[in-house]
Coordinates of C-alpha atoms in Angstrom, one line a residue:
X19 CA 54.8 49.2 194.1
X20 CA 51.1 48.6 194.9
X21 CA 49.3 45.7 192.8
X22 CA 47.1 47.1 189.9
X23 CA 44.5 45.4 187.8
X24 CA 45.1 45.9 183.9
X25 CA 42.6 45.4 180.8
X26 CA 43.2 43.1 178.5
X27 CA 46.5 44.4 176.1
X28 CA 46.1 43.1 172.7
X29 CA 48.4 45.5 171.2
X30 CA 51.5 44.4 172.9
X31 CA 54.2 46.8 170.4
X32 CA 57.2 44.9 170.7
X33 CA 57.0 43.0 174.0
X34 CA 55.4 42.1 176.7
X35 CA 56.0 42.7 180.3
X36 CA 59.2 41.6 182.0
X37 CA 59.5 39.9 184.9
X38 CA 60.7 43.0 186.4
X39 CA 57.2 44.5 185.9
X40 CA 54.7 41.8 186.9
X41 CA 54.0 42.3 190.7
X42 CA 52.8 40.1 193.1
X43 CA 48.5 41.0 193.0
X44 CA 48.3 42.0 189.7
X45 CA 46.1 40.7 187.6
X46 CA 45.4 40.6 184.0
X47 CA 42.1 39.8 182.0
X48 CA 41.4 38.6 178.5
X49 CA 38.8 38.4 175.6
X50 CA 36.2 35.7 175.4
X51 CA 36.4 33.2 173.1
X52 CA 33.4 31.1 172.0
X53 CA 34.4 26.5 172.2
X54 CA 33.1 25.2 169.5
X55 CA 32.0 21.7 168.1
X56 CA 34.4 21.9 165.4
X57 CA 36.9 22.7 168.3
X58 CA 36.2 19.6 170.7
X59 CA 36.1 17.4 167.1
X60 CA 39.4 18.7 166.2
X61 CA 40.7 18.2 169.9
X62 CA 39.5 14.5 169.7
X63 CA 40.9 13.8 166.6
X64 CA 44.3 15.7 167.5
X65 CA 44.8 14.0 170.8
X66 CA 43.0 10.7 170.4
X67 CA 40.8 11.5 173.2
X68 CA 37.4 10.5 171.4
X69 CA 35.5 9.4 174.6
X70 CA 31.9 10.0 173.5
X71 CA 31.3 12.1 176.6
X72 CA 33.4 15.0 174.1
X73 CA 32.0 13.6 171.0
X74 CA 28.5 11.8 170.8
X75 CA 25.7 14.1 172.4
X76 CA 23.2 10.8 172.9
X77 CA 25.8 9.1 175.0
X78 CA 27.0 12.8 176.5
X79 CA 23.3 13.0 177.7
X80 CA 22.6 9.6 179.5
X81 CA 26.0 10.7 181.6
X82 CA 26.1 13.1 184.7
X83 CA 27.0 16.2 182.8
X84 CA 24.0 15.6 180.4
X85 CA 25.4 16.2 177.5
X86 CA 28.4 16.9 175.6
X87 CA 31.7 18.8 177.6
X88 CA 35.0 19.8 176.1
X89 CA 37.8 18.0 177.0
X90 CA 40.0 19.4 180.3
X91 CA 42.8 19.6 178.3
X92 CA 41.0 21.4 175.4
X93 CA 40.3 24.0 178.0
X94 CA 43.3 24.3 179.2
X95 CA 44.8 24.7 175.8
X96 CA 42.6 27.4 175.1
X97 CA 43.5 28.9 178.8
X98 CA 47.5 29.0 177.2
X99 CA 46.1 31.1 174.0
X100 CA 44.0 33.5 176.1
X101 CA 46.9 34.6 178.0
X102 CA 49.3 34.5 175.5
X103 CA 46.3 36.9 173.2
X104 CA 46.8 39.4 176.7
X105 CA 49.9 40.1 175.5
X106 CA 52.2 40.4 178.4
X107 CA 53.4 37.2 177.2
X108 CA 55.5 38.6 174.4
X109 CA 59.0 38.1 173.5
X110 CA 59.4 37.8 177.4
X111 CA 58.0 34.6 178.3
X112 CA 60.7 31.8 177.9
X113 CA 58.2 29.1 179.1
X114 CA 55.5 27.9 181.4
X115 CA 57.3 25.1 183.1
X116 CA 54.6 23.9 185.5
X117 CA 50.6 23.7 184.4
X118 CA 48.0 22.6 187.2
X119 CA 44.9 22.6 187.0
X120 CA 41.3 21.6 188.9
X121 CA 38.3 21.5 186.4
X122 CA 35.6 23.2 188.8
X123 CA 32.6 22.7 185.8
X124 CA 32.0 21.4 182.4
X125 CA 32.6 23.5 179.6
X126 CA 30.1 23.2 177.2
X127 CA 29.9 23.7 173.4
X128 CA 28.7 27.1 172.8
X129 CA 30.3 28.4 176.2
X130 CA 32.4 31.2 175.8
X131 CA 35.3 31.0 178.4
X132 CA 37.8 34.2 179.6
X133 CA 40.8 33.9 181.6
X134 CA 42.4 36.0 184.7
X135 CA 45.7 35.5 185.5
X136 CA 47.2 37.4 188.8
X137 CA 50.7 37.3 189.4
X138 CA 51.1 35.0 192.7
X139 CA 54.7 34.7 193.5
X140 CA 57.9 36.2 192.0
X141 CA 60.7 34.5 192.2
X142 CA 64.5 35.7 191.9
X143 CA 65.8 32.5 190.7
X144 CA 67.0 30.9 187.9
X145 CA 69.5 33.1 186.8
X146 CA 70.2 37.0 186.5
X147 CA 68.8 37.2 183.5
X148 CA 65.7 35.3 183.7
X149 CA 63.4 34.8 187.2
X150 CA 59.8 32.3 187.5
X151 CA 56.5 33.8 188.3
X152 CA 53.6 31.7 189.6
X153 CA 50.2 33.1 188.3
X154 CA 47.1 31.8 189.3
X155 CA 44.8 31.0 186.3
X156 CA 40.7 31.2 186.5
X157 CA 38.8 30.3 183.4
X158 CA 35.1 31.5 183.7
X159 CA 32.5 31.0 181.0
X160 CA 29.8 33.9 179.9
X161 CA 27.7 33.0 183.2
X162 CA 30.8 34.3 185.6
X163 CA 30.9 30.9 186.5
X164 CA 34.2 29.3 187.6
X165 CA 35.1 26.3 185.2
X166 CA 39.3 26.0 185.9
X167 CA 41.6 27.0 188.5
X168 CA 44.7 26.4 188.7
X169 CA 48.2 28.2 188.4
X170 CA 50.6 28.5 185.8
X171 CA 54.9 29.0 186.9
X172 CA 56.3 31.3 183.9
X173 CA 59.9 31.7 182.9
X174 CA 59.8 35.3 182.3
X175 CA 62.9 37.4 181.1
X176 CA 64.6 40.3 182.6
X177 CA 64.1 43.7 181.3
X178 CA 67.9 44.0 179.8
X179 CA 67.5 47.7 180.4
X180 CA 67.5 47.1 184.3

């Protein structure tokens, strides 16, 4: 099987892919979706995380990234819903059991961010009915511009028809 590159797929019908159909250099793309104020405010308030670099533009703009950034983990949050809105996720992801990450620039209020995933490793184990992928994850804002990189390792269930 040769690795393909596939479109976002929003539509998922009743699931997504198994791990018997991710392949090693495939890679998968989502929408965009615009972080908000009202997101990094809600983030704060959710997580506790109120340092004024997320929250308070004045302060935000006397500091090296000269004004206000979302939170790392607020991105990476929104990384999780991207791919899950791909839809290959569906009904065949058991859980992502490992989440790194390397913030690589600020995301900004009013940035809208995408996500690429590409299947990286697959793995036979845990069990016959089940197997781990590593994907790598890229989260690029409206420039192109890299912003996250990391890599995700899914729990991803076997096709039962297989």
């Amino acid at each position: 099987m040769t690795p393909e590159s596939t479109s976002p797929k929003l539509d998922p019908g009743p699931h997504g892919l198994y791990f018997d159909e991710l392949v090693v250099g495939q890679v998968f793309g989502s929408e965009g979706r615009v972080i908000t104020e009202a997101d990094i405010a809600d983030f704060a308030r959710v997580s506790g995380d109120d340092n004024p670099v997320h929250t308070d533009a004045g302060f935000a703009r006397r500091t090296a990234f000269r004004g206000c950034v979302a939170h790392g983990a607020l991105s990476m949050a929104v990384a999780t819903g991207l791919g899950w809105r791909t839809g290959i996720f569906v009904e065949t992801l058991q859980a992502i059991v490992e989440n790194n990450a390397r913030f690589v620039g600020a995301v900004r209020p009013g940035d809208e961010v995408r996500l690429e995933l590409e299947v990286a490793e697959h793995e036979e184990e845990p069990a016959p009915k089940r197997g781990h992928v590593r994907m790598f994850t890229r989260l690029f804002n409206q420039r192109d511009e890299l912003v996250v990189e990391g890599n995700w390792l899914c729990l991803f269930k076997r096709n039962p028809a297989s």
